[in-house]
Structure formats: structure tokens, C-alpha cells
Coordinates of C-alpha atoms in Angstrom, one line a residue:
M1 CA 118.2 125.5 8.3
S2 CA 118.9 124.8 4.6
W3 CA 119.6 121.1 4.9
D4 CA 117.7 117.9 5.6
N5 CA 119.0 116.2 8.7
T6 CA 118.5 113.0 10.5
V7 CA 119.5 112.8 14.1
Q8 CA 119.3 109.8 16.5
P9 CA 116.1 110.3 18.5
P10 CA 116.3 111.2 22.3
G11 CA 116.9 108.1 24.4
S12 CA 118.6 106.1 21.6
V13 CA 120.9 103.4 23.1
I14 CA 124.3 103.2 21.5
S15 CA 126.6 100.1 22.1
D16 CA 128.7 99.8 19.0
S17 CA 132.3 101.1 18.9
Q18 CA 131.3 103.3 15.9
V19 CA 127.7 104.4 15.1
I20 CA 126.0 107.0 12.9
I21 CA 124.7 109.8 15.2
A22 CA 123.4 112.0 12.3
S23 CA 123.4 112.6 8.6
M24 CA 122.8 115.9 6.8
R25 CA 122.1 116.6 3.1
K26 CA 122.2 119.8 1.1
V27 CA 118.8 120.8 -0.3
H28 CA 119.1 124.6 -1.1
L29 CA 121.4 126.6 -3.4
T30 CA 122.1 129.4 -1.0
D31 CA 125.2 129.8 1.3
H32 CA 124.4 128.8 4.9
F33 CA 126.1 127.5 8.0
G34 CA 125.0 126.4 11.5
W35 CA 125.3 124.0 14.4
V36 CA 123.2 121.3 15.9
Y37 CA 123.6 120.5 19.7
I38 CA 123.4 117.0 21.1
D39 CA 123.8 115.6 24.7
L40 CA 125.3 112.1 24.9
L41 CA 124.3 110.2 28.1
R42 CA 127.0 107.7 28.9
P43 CA 126.9 104.5 30.9
D44 CA 128.3 106.2 34.0
E45 CA 125.3 108.7 33.9
T46 CA 127.5 111.6 32.8
H47 CA 126.6 113.9 29.9
L48 CA 128.9 114.8 27.0
H49 CA 127.9 118.0 25.3
L50 CA 128.5 117.8 21.5
Q51 CA 127.9 120.1 18.5
L52 CA 127.6 119.3 14.8
F53 CA 128.8 121.9 12.3
L54 CA 127.8 122.2 8.7
H55 CA 128.7 124.9 6.1
L56 CA 126.8 124.9 2.8
A57 CA 127.7 126.6 -0.5
R58 CA 126.3 126.5 -4.0
S59 CA 128.7 123.8 -5.0
G60 CA 127.9 121.6 -2.0
I61 CA 128.9 121.0 1.6
Q62 CA 132.0 123.1 2.2
A63 CA 132.8 121.9 5.7
A64 CA 131.5 119.5 8.4
S65 CA 132.8 118.7 11.9
L66 CA 131.8 117.2 15.2
G67 CA 133.2 118.3 18.6
H68 CA 132.8 119.9 22.0
V69 CA 130.0 122.4 22.5
D70 CA 131.5 125.9 22.5
L71 CA 129.4 128.9 21.9
T72 CA 132.4 131.0 20.9
S73 CA 132.4 129.0 17.6
S74 CA 132.3 130.9 14.3
V75 CA 132.3 130.0 10.7
R76 CA 136.0 130.7 10.6
D77 CA 136.7 128.6 13.7
P78 CA 133.7 126.2 14.0
M79 CA 135.3 123.9 16.6
P80 CA 137.6 126.1 18.7
S81 CA 137.6 123.5 21.6
G82 CA 138.6 120.5 19.4
E83 CA 137.0 117.9 17.3
L84 CA 135.6 114.5 18.4
G85 CA 134.3 111.4 16.6
K86 CA 134.4 111.2 12.8
V87 CA 132.8 112.9 9.9
T88 CA 132.6 111.3 6.4
F89 CA 131.3 112.6 3.0
I90 CA 129.3 109.8 1.4
D91 CA 129.1 111.0 -2.2
A92 CA 131.6 112.5 -4.6
N93 CA 129.6 115.8 -5.1
A94 CA 129.7 116.7 -1.4
Q95 CA 125.9 116.6 -1.1
E96 CA 125.6 114.5 2.1
V97 CA 127.7 114.0 5.2
V98 CA 127.5 111.5 8.0
Y99 CA 128.6 112.1 11.6
Y100 CA 129.9 109.1 13.6
L101 CA 130.3 108.6 17.3
T102 CA 133.5 106.6 18.1
S103 CA 134.6 104.7 21.2
D104 CA 136.9 107.6 22.3
L105 CA 133.8 109.6 23.3
A106 CA 133.3 107.3 26.2
T107 CA 136.1 108.9 28.1
A108 CA 136.1 112.4 26.6
K109 CA 135.5 115.3 29.1
N110 CA 133.5 118.4 28.6
I111 CA 135.7 121.4 28.0
G112 CA 136.8 123.7 30.9
H113 CA 133.9 125.0 32.8
D114 CA 130.2 124.7 31.8
A115 CA 130.1 128.5 31.5
I116 CA 131.0 129.3 27.9
V117 CA 131.4 133.1 27.5
T118 CA 131.8 135.2 24.3
K119 CA 133.7 138.4 24.2
S120 CA 131.9 141.7 24.7
R121 CA 131.4 144.0 21.7
G122 CA 131.1 147.1 23.8
L123 CA 127.4 147.8 23.0
L124 CA 124.6 148.9 25.2
G125 CA 123.2 146.0 27.2
K126 CA 122.3 144.4 30.5
K127 CA 124.4 142.6 33.0
F128 CA 123.1 139.5 34.8
E129 CA 124.2 137.2 37.6
L130 CA 123.0 133.6 37.2
S131 CA 122.8 131.4 40.3
S132 CA 122.1 127.6 40.2
F133 CA 122.1 124.7 42.6
V134 CA 121.7 121.1 41.6
S135 CA 121.3 118.2 44.1
A136 CA 118.9 115.9 42.2
E137 CA 120.8 113.0 40.5
F138 CA 121.0 112.9 36.7
T139 CA 119.7 116.5 36.6
L140 CA 121.0 119.5 34.6
V141 CA 120.0 123.2 34.4
S142 CA 121.0 125.2 31.3
F143 CA 120.9 128.9 30.8
L144 CA 121.1 130.9 27.6
V145 CA 121.9 134.6 28.0
G146 CA 122.1 136.2 24.5
D147 CA 125.0 134.4 22.9
E148 CA 126.4 133.2 26.2
A149 CA 125.5 129.9 27.7
R150 CA 126.3 127.8 30.8
E151 CA 125.2 124.6 32.3
H152 CA 125.2 123.2 35.8
E153 CA 125.0 119.4 36.1
Y154 CA 124.6 117.2 39.1
V155 CA 127.9 116.1 40.6
P156 CA 128.1 113.6 43.6
L157 CA 129.3 115.2 46.8
T158 CA 133.0 114.7 47.7
E159 CA 134.2 113.1 50.9
G160 CA 133.4 115.5 53.8
Q161 CA 131.1 117.7 51.7
R162 CA 127.5 117.8 53.2
I163 CA 125.8 120.0 50.6
A164 CA 126.9 121.4 47.3
P165 CA 127.6 125.1 46.8
I166 CA 125.5 127.6 44.7
L167 CA 127.3 128.2 41.4
T168 CA 127.2 131.9 40.3
T169 CA 128.4 133.4 37.0
K170 CA 128.2 136.9 35.5
H171 CA 127.0 137.6 31.9
K172 CA 126.0 140.4 29.6
I173 CA 123.5 140.8 26.8
E174 CA 124.3 143.5 24.3
G175 CA 122.5 145.6 21.8
G176 CA 118.9 145.4 20.5
S177 CA 115.7 146.2 22.3
K178 CA 113.7 143.3 23.8
H179 CA 115.7 140.3 24.9
C180 CA 115.3 137.4 27.4
V181 CA 117.3 134.9 29.5
E182 CA 116.1 131.4 28.9
V183 CA 116.4 128.5 31.3
W184 CA 115.9 124.7 30.8
G185 CA 115.8 121.9 33.4
L186 CA 116.5 118.3 32.3
H187 CA 116.3 115.0 34.2
K188 CA 118.2 112.3 32.4
E189 CA 117.2 112.9 28.8
T190 CA 113.8 114.5 29.5
Q191 CA 113.2 118.2 29.6
F192 CA 110.8 119.1 32.5
F193 CA 111.1 122.9 32.6
N194 CA 111.6 125.7 30.2
G195 CA 111.1 129.4 31.1
F196 CA 112.5 132.8 30.3
V197 CA 112.8 136.3 31.8
K198 CA 112.2 139.2 29.4
F199 CA 113.9 142.6 29.7
N200 CA 114.7 145.8 27.8
A201 CA 118.4 145.8 26.8
L202 CA 118.5 149.5 26.1
E203 CA 117.2 150.8 29.4
K204 CA 119.8 151.5 32.1
A205 CA 119.6 148.9 34.8
V206 CA 119.5 150.3 38.4
I207 CA 120.8 147.0 39.8
L208 CA 122.6 143.9 38.5
L209 CA 119.7 141.7 37.3
Q210 CA 119.4 138.2 38.9
V211 CA 118.2 134.9 37.5
Y212 CA 118.4 131.7 39.6
A213 CA 117.4 128.0 39.3
Y214 CA 117.6 125.3 42.0
L215 CA 117.0 121.7 41.1
T216 CA 116.5 119.4 44.1
P217 CA 114.9 115.9 44.8
N218 CA 111.2 115.4 45.6
R219 CA 110.8 116.4 49.3
S220 CA 107.0 116.3 49.5
N221 CA 107.2 113.6 52.2
W222 CA 110.5 114.4 53.9
I223 CA 109.3 114.0 57.5
G224 CA 107.7 110.7 56.6
D225 CA 110.9 109.7 54.8
L226 CA 113.0 110.4 58.0
I227 CA 110.6 108.2 60.0
K228 CA 110.7 105.4 57.4
G229 CA 114.5 105.5 57.4
N230 CA 114.7 105.4 61.2
P231 CA 111.8 104.6 63.5
Q232 CA 113.5 106.5 66.4
W233 CA 111.9 109.6 64.9
L234 CA 108.5 108.4 66.2
Q235 CA 109.8 108.8 69.8
T236 CA 111.4 112.2 68.9
P237 CA 109.5 115.4 70.0
F238 CA 108.2 117.4 67.1
S239 CA 110.2 120.3 68.5
K240 CA 113.5 118.6 67.5
L241 CA 112.7 119.4 63.8
C242 CA 114.2 122.3 61.9
L243 CA 111.5 123.5 59.6
P244 CA 111.8 125.3 56.2
G245 CA 109.5 128.3 56.4
A246 CA 107.8 130.7 54.0
H247 CA 108.0 134.3 54.9
D248 CA 104.7 136.2 54.1
S249 CA 103.6 132.8 52.7
G250 CA 100.4 134.1 51.0
M251 CA 102.0 136.8 48.9
Y252 CA 102.1 135.2 45.5
I253 CA 98.9 136.2 43.7
R254 CA 98.6 138.8 40.9
L255 CA 97.0 142.1 41.9
D256 CA 93.7 141.6 43.8
P257 CA 90.8 142.8 41.6
G258 CA 89.3 144.8 44.5
L259 CA 92.5 146.7 45.1
A260 CA 93.0 147.2 41.3
T261 CA 89.5 148.8 41.0
F262 CA 90.2 151.0 44.1
I263 CA 93.5 152.2 42.7
A264 CA 92.0 152.9 39.3
S265 CA 89.2 154.9 40.9
G266 CA 91.8 157.5 42.1
K267 CA 90.5 157.3 45.7
L268 CA 93.6 155.7 47.2
G269 CA 95.3 159.1 47.6
D270 CA 92.2 160.6 49.1
V271 CA 92.0 157.9 51.7
F272 CA 95.7 158.4 52.7
G273 CA 95.0 162.1 52.9
H274 CA 92.6 161.5 55.8
E275 CA 94.2 162.9 58.9
A276 CA 93.5 159.9 61.1
I277 CA 94.8 157.3 58.6
M278 CA 97.7 159.5 57.6
A279 CA 98.9 159.4 61.2
I280 CA 98.9 155.6 61.2
A281 CA 100.5 154.8 57.8
N282 CA 104.3 154.5 57.7
P283 CA 106.4 156.6 55.3
A284 CA 107.0 153.7 52.9
A285 CA 103.2 153.3 52.5
H286 CA 102.9 157.1 51.6
I287 CA 105.6 156.8 49.0
L288 CA 104.0 153.7 47.5
I289 CA 100.6 155.4 47.3
K290 CA 102.0 158.4 45.4
V291 CA 103.7 156.1 42.9
L292 CA 100.6 153.9 42.4
E293 CA 98.5 157.0 41.8
T294 CA 100.9 157.9 39.0
F295 CA 100.7 154.4 37.5
K296 CA 97.1 153.8 38.6
Y297 CA 96.0 152.2 35.2
S298 CA 98.8 149.6 35.2
P299 CA 99.8 148.9 38.8
D300 CA 99.8 145.1 38.7
S301 CA 103.5 144.4 38.0
Q302 CA 104.7 147.2 40.2
L303 CA 102.8 145.9 43.2
D304 CA 103.9 142.3 42.4
N305 CA 107.5 143.4 42.5
L306 CA 107.1 145.3 45.8
A307 CA 104.6 143.1 47.8
N308 CA 105.0 139.5 46.5
T309 CA 107.5 137.5 48.6
Q310 CA 106.7 134.0 47.2
K311 CA 106.5 132.6 43.7
D312 CA 104.5 129.4 44.4
P313 CA 100.9 128.9 45.6
F314 CA 100.3 127.0 48.9
P315 CA 99.9 123.5 47.3
N316 CA 103.3 123.9 45.6
Q317 CA 105.0 125.2 48.7
L318 CA 103.7 122.1 50.6
L319 CA 104.9 119.7 47.9
M320 CA 108.2 121.5 47.8
G321 CA 108.7 120.5 51.5
V322 CA 107.8 123.8 53.3
R323 CA 106.4 123.0 56.8
F324 CA 106.3 126.4 58.5
F325 CA 104.0 129.1 57.3
D326 CA 104.1 132.8 58.2
V327 CA 100.3 133.5 57.8
R328 CA 98.8 137.0 58.1
P329 CA 95.0 136.7 57.6
G330 CA 93.2 140.0 57.6
Y331 CA 90.3 142.0 56.1
C332 CA 91.2 144.0 52.9
F333 CA 92.0 147.6 53.3
Y334 CA 89.7 148.7 50.6
D335 CA 86.8 147.1 52.5
V336 CA 87.5 148.3 56.0
I337 CA 87.9 151.9 55.0
N338 CA 84.3 151.6 53.7
L339 CA 83.2 150.0 56.9
K340 CA 82.9 146.5 55.3
K341 CA 84.3 143.1 56.1
G342 CA 84.8 140.7 53.2
E343 CA 86.8 137.5 53.0
L344 CA 90.0 137.1 54.9
H345 CA 93.2 137.3 52.8
H346 CA 96.9 137.3 53.6
Q347 CA 97.8 141.0 54.1
H348 CA 101.1 142.8 53.3
S349 CA 100.6 146.4 54.4
F350 CA 97.4 147.3 52.4
V351 CA 98.0 144.7 49.6
P352 CA 96.0 141.5 49.9
G353 CA 97.4 138.1 48.9
A354 CA 95.9 134.6 48.9
A355 CA 92.6 133.8 50.6
Y356 CA 93.0 132.4 54.2
L357 CA 90.3 129.8 53.4
D358 CA 92.5 128.6 50.5
F359 CA 95.5 128.2 52.8
L360 CA 93.4 126.1 55.3
T361 CA 91.8 123.8 52.7
N362 CA 95.2 123.3 50.9
V363 CA 96.9 122.3 54.2
L364 CA 94.1 119.9 55.3
D365 CA 94.1 118.3 51.8
F366 CA 97.8 117.9 51.9
L367 CA 98.0 116.4 55.3
D368 CA 95.2 114.0 54.5
A369 CA 97.3 112.8 51.5
H370 CA 100.6 112.7 53.4
P371 CA 99.8 110.9 56.7
H372 CA 103.3 111.3 58.3
E373 CA 103.7 115.1 57.5
F374 CA 103.2 118.0 59.8
V375 CA 102.4 121.7 59.2
F376 CA 103.2 124.6 61.6
A377 CA 101.3 127.9 61.0
E378 CA 102.1 131.1 62.9
I379 CA 99.1 133.4 62.7
K380 CA 100.3 137.1 62.8
K381 CA 99.2 140.6 62.1
S382 CA 102.7 142.1 61.4
G383 CA 102.7 144.9 58.9
F384 CA 98.9 145.4 58.8
L385 CA 98.2 149.0 57.8
L386 CA 95.2 149.2 60.2
S387 CA 95.5 147.0 63.2
H388 CA 92.9 148.9 65.3
D389 CA 89.6 150.5 64.5
V390 CA 90.1 154.1 63.4
I391 CA 88.0 156.7 65.2
H392 CA 88.2 160.4 64.3
E393 CA 86.4 163.1 66.2
G394 CA 84.2 160.4 67.9
K395 CA 83.2 158.8 64.6
L396 CA 84.3 155.4 63.3
V397 CA 86.3 156.0 60.1
A398 CA 87.6 152.5 59.4
Y399 CA 87.5 149.0 60.8
S400 CA 90.6 147.2 62.0
M401 CA 92.0 144.7 59.4
V402 CA 92.6 142.2 62.3
P403 CA 90.0 139.4 62.6
S404 CA 88.8 138.2 66.0
V405 CA 89.4 134.8 67.4
E406 CA 85.8 133.8 66.6
E407 CA 86.1 135.1 63.0
L408 CA 89.3 133.0 62.5
A409 CA 87.5 129.9 63.9
V410 CA 84.6 130.4 61.5
V411 CA 86.9 130.2 58.5
L412 CA 88.6 127.0 59.9
E413 CA 85.2 125.4 60.1
Q414 CA 84.4 126.5 56.5
A415 CA 87.7 124.8 55.5
R416 CA 86.7 121.6 57.4
S417 CA 83.4 121.6 55.6
A418 CA 85.0 122.1 52.2
V419 CA 87.3 119.0 52.6
A420 CA 84.8 116.8 54.5
N421 CA 83.6 114.8 51.5
R422 CA 87.2 114.0 50.3
A423 CA 89.0 113.6 53.6
T424 CA 89.9 110.1 54.9
K425 CA 90.2 111.2 58.5
R426 CA 89.8 114.4 60.4
I427 CA 93.0 116.4 60.9
E428 CA 93.2 117.5 64.5
I429 CA 94.6 121.0 65.4
G430 CA 97.7 121.1 67.6
T431 CA 98.5 124.0 70.0
E432 CA 101.7 125.2 71.6
K433 CA 101.2 122.5 74.3
D434 CA 101.7 119.8 71.6
L435 CA 105.0 121.0 70.1
D436 CA 107.1 119.0 72.5
R437 CA 105.2 115.7 72.2
P438 CA 106.7 112.7 70.4
M439 CA 105.8 112.6 66.7
G440 CA 104.5 109.0 67.0
Q441 CA 101.8 110.0 69.5
L442 CA 100.8 113.0 67.3
I443 CA 100.5 110.8 64.2
E444 CA 98.3 108.3 66.1
E445 CA 96.0 111.2 67.1
N446 CA 96.2 112.7 63.6
R447 CA 97.2 115.9 65.4
R448 CA 99.4 117.2 62.7
F449 CA 98.4 120.9 62.0
F450 CA 99.9 123.2 64.6
M451 CA 98.2 126.7 64.6
L452 CA 99.6 129.3 67.0
D453 CA 97.5 132.5 67.1
K454 CA 100.2 135.1 67.7
M455 CA 97.6 137.8 66.8
H456 CA 95.8 137.3 70.1
E457 CA 98.3 135.4 72.2
P458 CA 101.7 137.0 71.3
D459 CA 103.5 135.0 74.0
A460 CA 102.1 131.6 73.0
W461 CA 105.4 130.3 71.7
P462 CA 108.7 131.6 73.3
K463 CA 111.3 132.0 70.7
A464 CA 114.2 134.2 69.4
D465 CA 113.6 135.9 66.1
S466 CA 116.4 137.5 64.0
Y467 CA 114.2 140.1 62.3
D468 CA 115.2 143.7 62.9
G469 CA 113.7 146.3 60.6
K470 CA 116.9 148.4 60.3
A471 CA 119.3 145.4 59.9
Y472 CA 117.1 143.7 57.3
G473 CA 116.0 146.9 55.3
T474 CA 119.3 146.8 53.3
Q475 CA 120.9 145.5 50.2
D476 CA 124.0 144.6 52.2
P477 CA 124.1 140.9 53.2
K478 CA 126.7 141.6 55.8
S479 CA 124.1 143.5 57.9
I480 CA 121.8 140.5 57.9
I481 CA 124.6 138.0 58.7
A482 CA 125.6 140.2 61.7
Q483 CA 122.0 140.1 62.9
L484 CA 121.8 136.3 62.4
E485 CA 125.0 135.9 64.4
K486 CA 123.7 138.1 67.2
T487 CA 120.4 136.1 67.4
Y488 CA 122.3 132.8 67.3
D489 CA 124.7 133.8 70.1
D490 CA 121.8 135.1 72.3
S491 CA 119.8 132.0 71.6
M492 CA 122.6 129.6 72.4
S493 CA 123.4 131.4 75.6
Q494 CA 119.8 130.9 77.0
P495 CA 119.7 127.9 79.5
D496 CA 117.4 125.0 78.8
V497 CA 115.3 125.2 82.0
Q498 CA 113.8 121.7 81.8
P499 CA 115.0 118.9 79.5
G500 CA 111.5 117.2 79.6
L501 CA 108.6 117.6 77.2
E502 CA 107.6 121.0 78.5
D503 CA 109.2 123.9 80.3
S504 CA 108.0 123.2 83.9
V505 CA 108.7 126.7 85.1
T506 CA 106.7 128.7 82.5
G507 CA 104.3 126.0 81.3
K508 CA 105.2 127.1 77.8
P509 CA 106.6 124.9 75.0
R510 CA 110.4 124.8 74.8
R511 CA 112.1 127.9 73.5
G512 CA 112.7 127.9 69.7
A513 CA 114.1 130.3 67.1
I514 CA 113.3 131.8 63.8
Y515 CA 116.2 132.7 61.5
Q516 CA 115.0 135.0 58.7
L517 CA 117.3 134.5 55.7
Q518 CA 115.6 137.1 53.4
A519 CA 116.3 140.8 53.0
T520 CA 113.5 143.4 53.0
P521 CA 115.3 146.4 51.3
Q522 CA 113.4 149.7 51.3
V523 CA 116.1 151.8 49.7
N524 CA 114.0 153.6 47.0
I525 CA 110.5 152.3 46.3
K526 CA 109.9 154.6 43.4
E527 CA 113.2 153.6 41.8
D528 CA 112.3 149.9 42.2
I529 CA 109.0 150.4 40.5
L530 CA 110.6 152.2 37.6
T531 CA 113.1 149.4 37.2
G532 CA 110.3 146.9 37.0
L533 CA 108.5 149.1 34.4
K534 CA 111.5 149.8 32.2
A535 CA 114.0 146.9 32.7
S536 CA 112.6 143.6 33.8
D537 CA 110.7 141.8 36.6
A538 CA 114.1 140.3 37.5
G539 CA 115.0 143.9 38.5
S540 CA 112.7 143.8 41.6
L541 CA 114.6 144.5 44.8
L542 CA 113.1 141.4 46.4
V543 CA 114.1 139.1 43.5
Y544 CA 117.4 140.9 43.3
M545 CA 118.2 140.1 46.9
K546 CA 117.0 136.5 46.9
P547 CA 120.0 134.8 45.2
R548 CA 122.4 137.3 46.7
M549 CA 121.3 136.5 50.2
D550 CA 121.1 132.7 49.5
R551 CA 124.8 132.7 48.5
V552 CA 125.6 134.1 51.9
T553 CA 122.9 132.8 54.3
Y554 CA 122.9 129.2 53.3
P555 CA 126.6 128.7 54.0
W556 CA 126.0 130.4 57.3
V557 CA 123.2 127.9 58.1
D558 CA 125.5 125.1 57.2
S559 CA 128.1 126.3 59.7
K560 CA 125.8 126.4 62.7
A561 CA 124.7 123.7 65.2
F562 CA 121.2 125.1 66.2
K563 CA 120.9 123.5 69.6
E564 CA 117.9 125.3 70.7
P565 CA 115.5 123.1 72.7
G566 CA 112.5 124.0 70.6
N567 CA 111.7 124.2 66.9
V568 CA 114.2 126.0 64.7
I569 CA 112.7 127.7 61.7
L570 CA 114.6 128.7 58.6
L571 CA 112.5 131.4 57.0
N572 CA 112.9 132.7 53.5
D573 CA 111.3 134.5 50.5
F574 CA 110.6 132.6 47.3
V575 CA 110.9 129.3 49.0
E576 CA 112.7 126.5 47.1
G577 CA 114.2 123.1 47.5
L578 CA 117.6 124.3 48.7
L579 CA 116.0 125.7 51.8
V580 CA 114.3 122.3 52.4
E581 CA 117.7 120.5 51.9
H582 CA 119.2 122.6 54.7
A583 CA 116.3 122.1 57.1
I584 CA 116.5 118.3 56.6
M585 CA 120.2 118.3 57.2
K586 CA 119.8 120.4 60.4
S587 CA 116.9 118.2 61.7
R588 CA 119.1 115.2 61.5
D589 CA 121.9 117.0 63.3
R590 CA 119.5 118.2 66.1
A591 CA 118.1 114.7 66.6
G592 CA 121.5 113.1 66.6
F593 CA 120.6 110.4 64.0

């Protein structure tokens, strides 16, 4: 900028009918123009978005105006959406100008929609979809996409509305080489988040790139908050809760160093060329190996795009409100093929995620700090590349990636030892027999960490599960909605054998259901990796499908009653607050209060 400016500091309280909001003074001889953007927080807690315009010339200030924010503004038309307030030159030589807020701004409304879009100039570029959800009071999310901007501000629900919709808009950035989409989050007048997504504007995008932001209230103690609001929850079985769940919960870390070294060594392809292992690996794994061999010196972002299903580590998932965890602890592929067993990590095919010990210690610490919260973990081996020892011509070639019951128990004890010095009280482990007990009893016993070992007892918890590889391996949300509907109809048609605390016929806990809301597209793995290399991490198929699915699956969840007698799980990739909001709403519905 080529002017000195004085603007009211953030948080300034204005009560006069006319007040100076800013003053600007010319200090350079060159010709310049520009805008300053201001948010005015009014007594009714609404924001008015304002812009200040100033045009400088050698002779002095040529023009100055105050009005609605509009990013279609130009020097020829600096306030296309109309002026507000008052602007006054305070000297005869037009060297200084003062901007006044006037009483009429108290009732002025922001122009049109918060999405302010400029016209396309027909150059090369990238197209984006922006998705946002805001349910936290006095909160605002703002996007800047090239010279296009849009905001989404909290609005109270209308009568009969239970949850706000996701707002989606389409944008385009044109020309140039490297660009980014920037996102801000604000609560009242305080910015609490700022981030961006980089991309290459000149590379052809395989898919419409996606950026999303959801702003929700603090739900770190949501079960405790339900109990505090209504003590009847203490007499309610835990199985009445609808739980927000993290699919492949441990897949959020950057490339594991051991796997990175193994890929860089060039031995990955040799291993998959082994006759016995080749017979086990699925076709998708073979394609992935070939691509990784091609990019073996920089595989990290490619594997992140393909394997990582979460963005937050375990502590953040817990604080966000996630209470069900799809956990898949196993030995790392690069160890077992060398007949070694190292630490247990979450496993996605042959890609390791977070350490199992970290998961256990994070949960124990969280439960100790939140004495009315519960965590439900389902221990699985789904997707393990090697789920049995590999024997070829009578010789042991590789160990199974699956740990034994005893090996899992050892890590649990290691976690207990790690938290022993800081824990206020021992957290007891619940089994399938405890799922139908009243929450008050479980809290008294401090039995608040349910661990169901589906690796070794696959029938421990009877439930419906919507996942079907063919239905979910798609980019078409309609296929997944059809599978969700089928699962829901089948689940609702099953009789509730015994309305007591436990199914008296089978001796098992009451039947529940898992509704998987994510997509797992496997259309073209090589193309997906190339998109991540040349365009943007926002071009990953998993990230691409996340907001597209949310816009369809969350309204579907809102429309259903979920009257299963046992726990209902809403499972998703890249867990966020909107998933938790739906689970809380459905928990209230299921309990009837």
C-alpha cells in the first residue's frame, strides 16, 4: 500500500451514531488504488462485511468510498454493490480522508449471497467445489479462491429444522502456475484457523477438486453433557447410543520410515514377484506396487493420498467427539516378509499407520480426563495383505501380520504401565457382555473402554454392516445410498428377540448396525497418484469423495429412525464435527429424550 492508514483495532466497541472507523493519508507520489476489508460485529451478533476503497494519484487522493464487500469491484466501479456510511476529505489538498460509520449500518444487510464470484476470463485453470457447514454460534468460515471469495456464517435453525445443510459452491482459478485456496475460521472477532491447499493451475485436473470446512461446537464431553442435561441417561443402556466412528482410524501418519526405506531399496517389486505372495495379493496391491516402484524416491504423498483415511491423530479424534474406532493392529509387512515382528501398527493393506500402543495410551488418558465418556474399539484384520503365515514348498516365507490374543494383551499392559503415573483411576475394559448395561453402572465401575476382538472372535458382536466392496468401490454416491437403504431395511426387519439387557436366546449383546458413510473408490490407482503429483493433494480420490458423500449421506442419516436394539455406528473417513452432530441427534432420538 502507498498510504498511511489508521483503522479501529479488532474488538473496538462503537456506540455513537457516527464514529470514525478509519483514516487514510497519501504518502507516495505514484498512482495506486486498493481496498481494505472490515467486519463489523453488531449488537445482535451478526456481521456486516465492509470494504474501504482509496484511489491515489500524484495530485492527491482521487476517490474514496465505503460500502459492501464485493470482490467484483474494480477501479472503474469500486463499489458495485452500493455505498454505506460516510467519507469526508479533511484537507483542501485531498491528502487525507476519513471514513465514518453511521447509524444506518445497524440495519444494513450483506449483499445477495456470501459467495461473490467474478467472471471467467477463459484461461487455463482449475475448478473447485467448496463445501462448508457451520453450527457453532458466532462462527464464520471464509474461502478465497483466486479472485473469488465466499463466506458461510452461523445462522440459527429455523422452526422445524433439526440440523443445517452443507453449503456447496463451484469456483475456478485461472492462469498462472502455482496457486492455492485459502481458508479462514473466525469465532466472534478472533481468527482461530488459517490454512491453504496448493495446486498447479496449468495441469489438467482428472477430477473436480474439493475443499471443505466444517465448524461445530466443542463436543469433547458430549456423552457427559447428555447425562448432565438429563440424569435419565444414567439408567439408559450404553447400547442406546448412536456413536460417531472413524473408519481405518489409525491411517493419518506420513509415510512410515521403515516402508519408505523398503520402497527406496527397490525390493518391493521383488517381494511381490514371489509366487506364494503373488497368489495372496489382490490386483489393486499389484498396481500400487508397480506405481510405487516408478516413484520409489518420492512415494510419501502418493501413499498418503491412497492409504490415509483420516486427517487427525487419535487425541484430536477423541476431542472432536469420535467414540467408535475401527482399529486394525498388525505387524508391518516389511518386517514379516523378513521373518521379523516389530511394533504393532494400524495396517491398511501393506501400509502401516499409527502405533497401536499410541492408540491405547491416548484412549486411557482421554477417559481419565473425561470421567463420563466412553470409547468403543472394534479390533479387526480387514484388508491385511498377509493374514496367515506364508509357507512355500515346505518353507516359512513370511509371518502373518495378525497378532495373537496374547500379543495384543501385552501391548494393553504396556499402555497401562505408560499411563499409571498420571492416571487418577484405573480404566476397566468392557466386553460385549457390558454393551447393554446402564451407563450409570458402567461409570461407577469405571468400565468405559469397550474392546471387541473381532480378529479372533468374529461373532462377538452381532450387527449389520453396510459395507460391500462392489457398492462402495465407486465414485457414484447413488450406489452407496442404495447399499445403505438395503442395510437399513434388512436391519429394521430383524425382530428384537428379547427387550431386556441381553439377548436371552443367543447370549450375545443386542444386535446393532454399522452404517459406513465413506466411499472407497478404486477406479484408477495410477491415475489417482498422478493427479496427486501434478495437481494437488485435494485431488486424491478419498478426499474428492469425502464432501461429495457427506452432501448425500448426512441428509440420508437425518431421514432415518435407527431403531436397532443395539449400538448404531455412523462410520466415516476424515472424521469431523458434523458426523458427531448427527450421532448426538440420533442418540437422543433412540433414547426418547
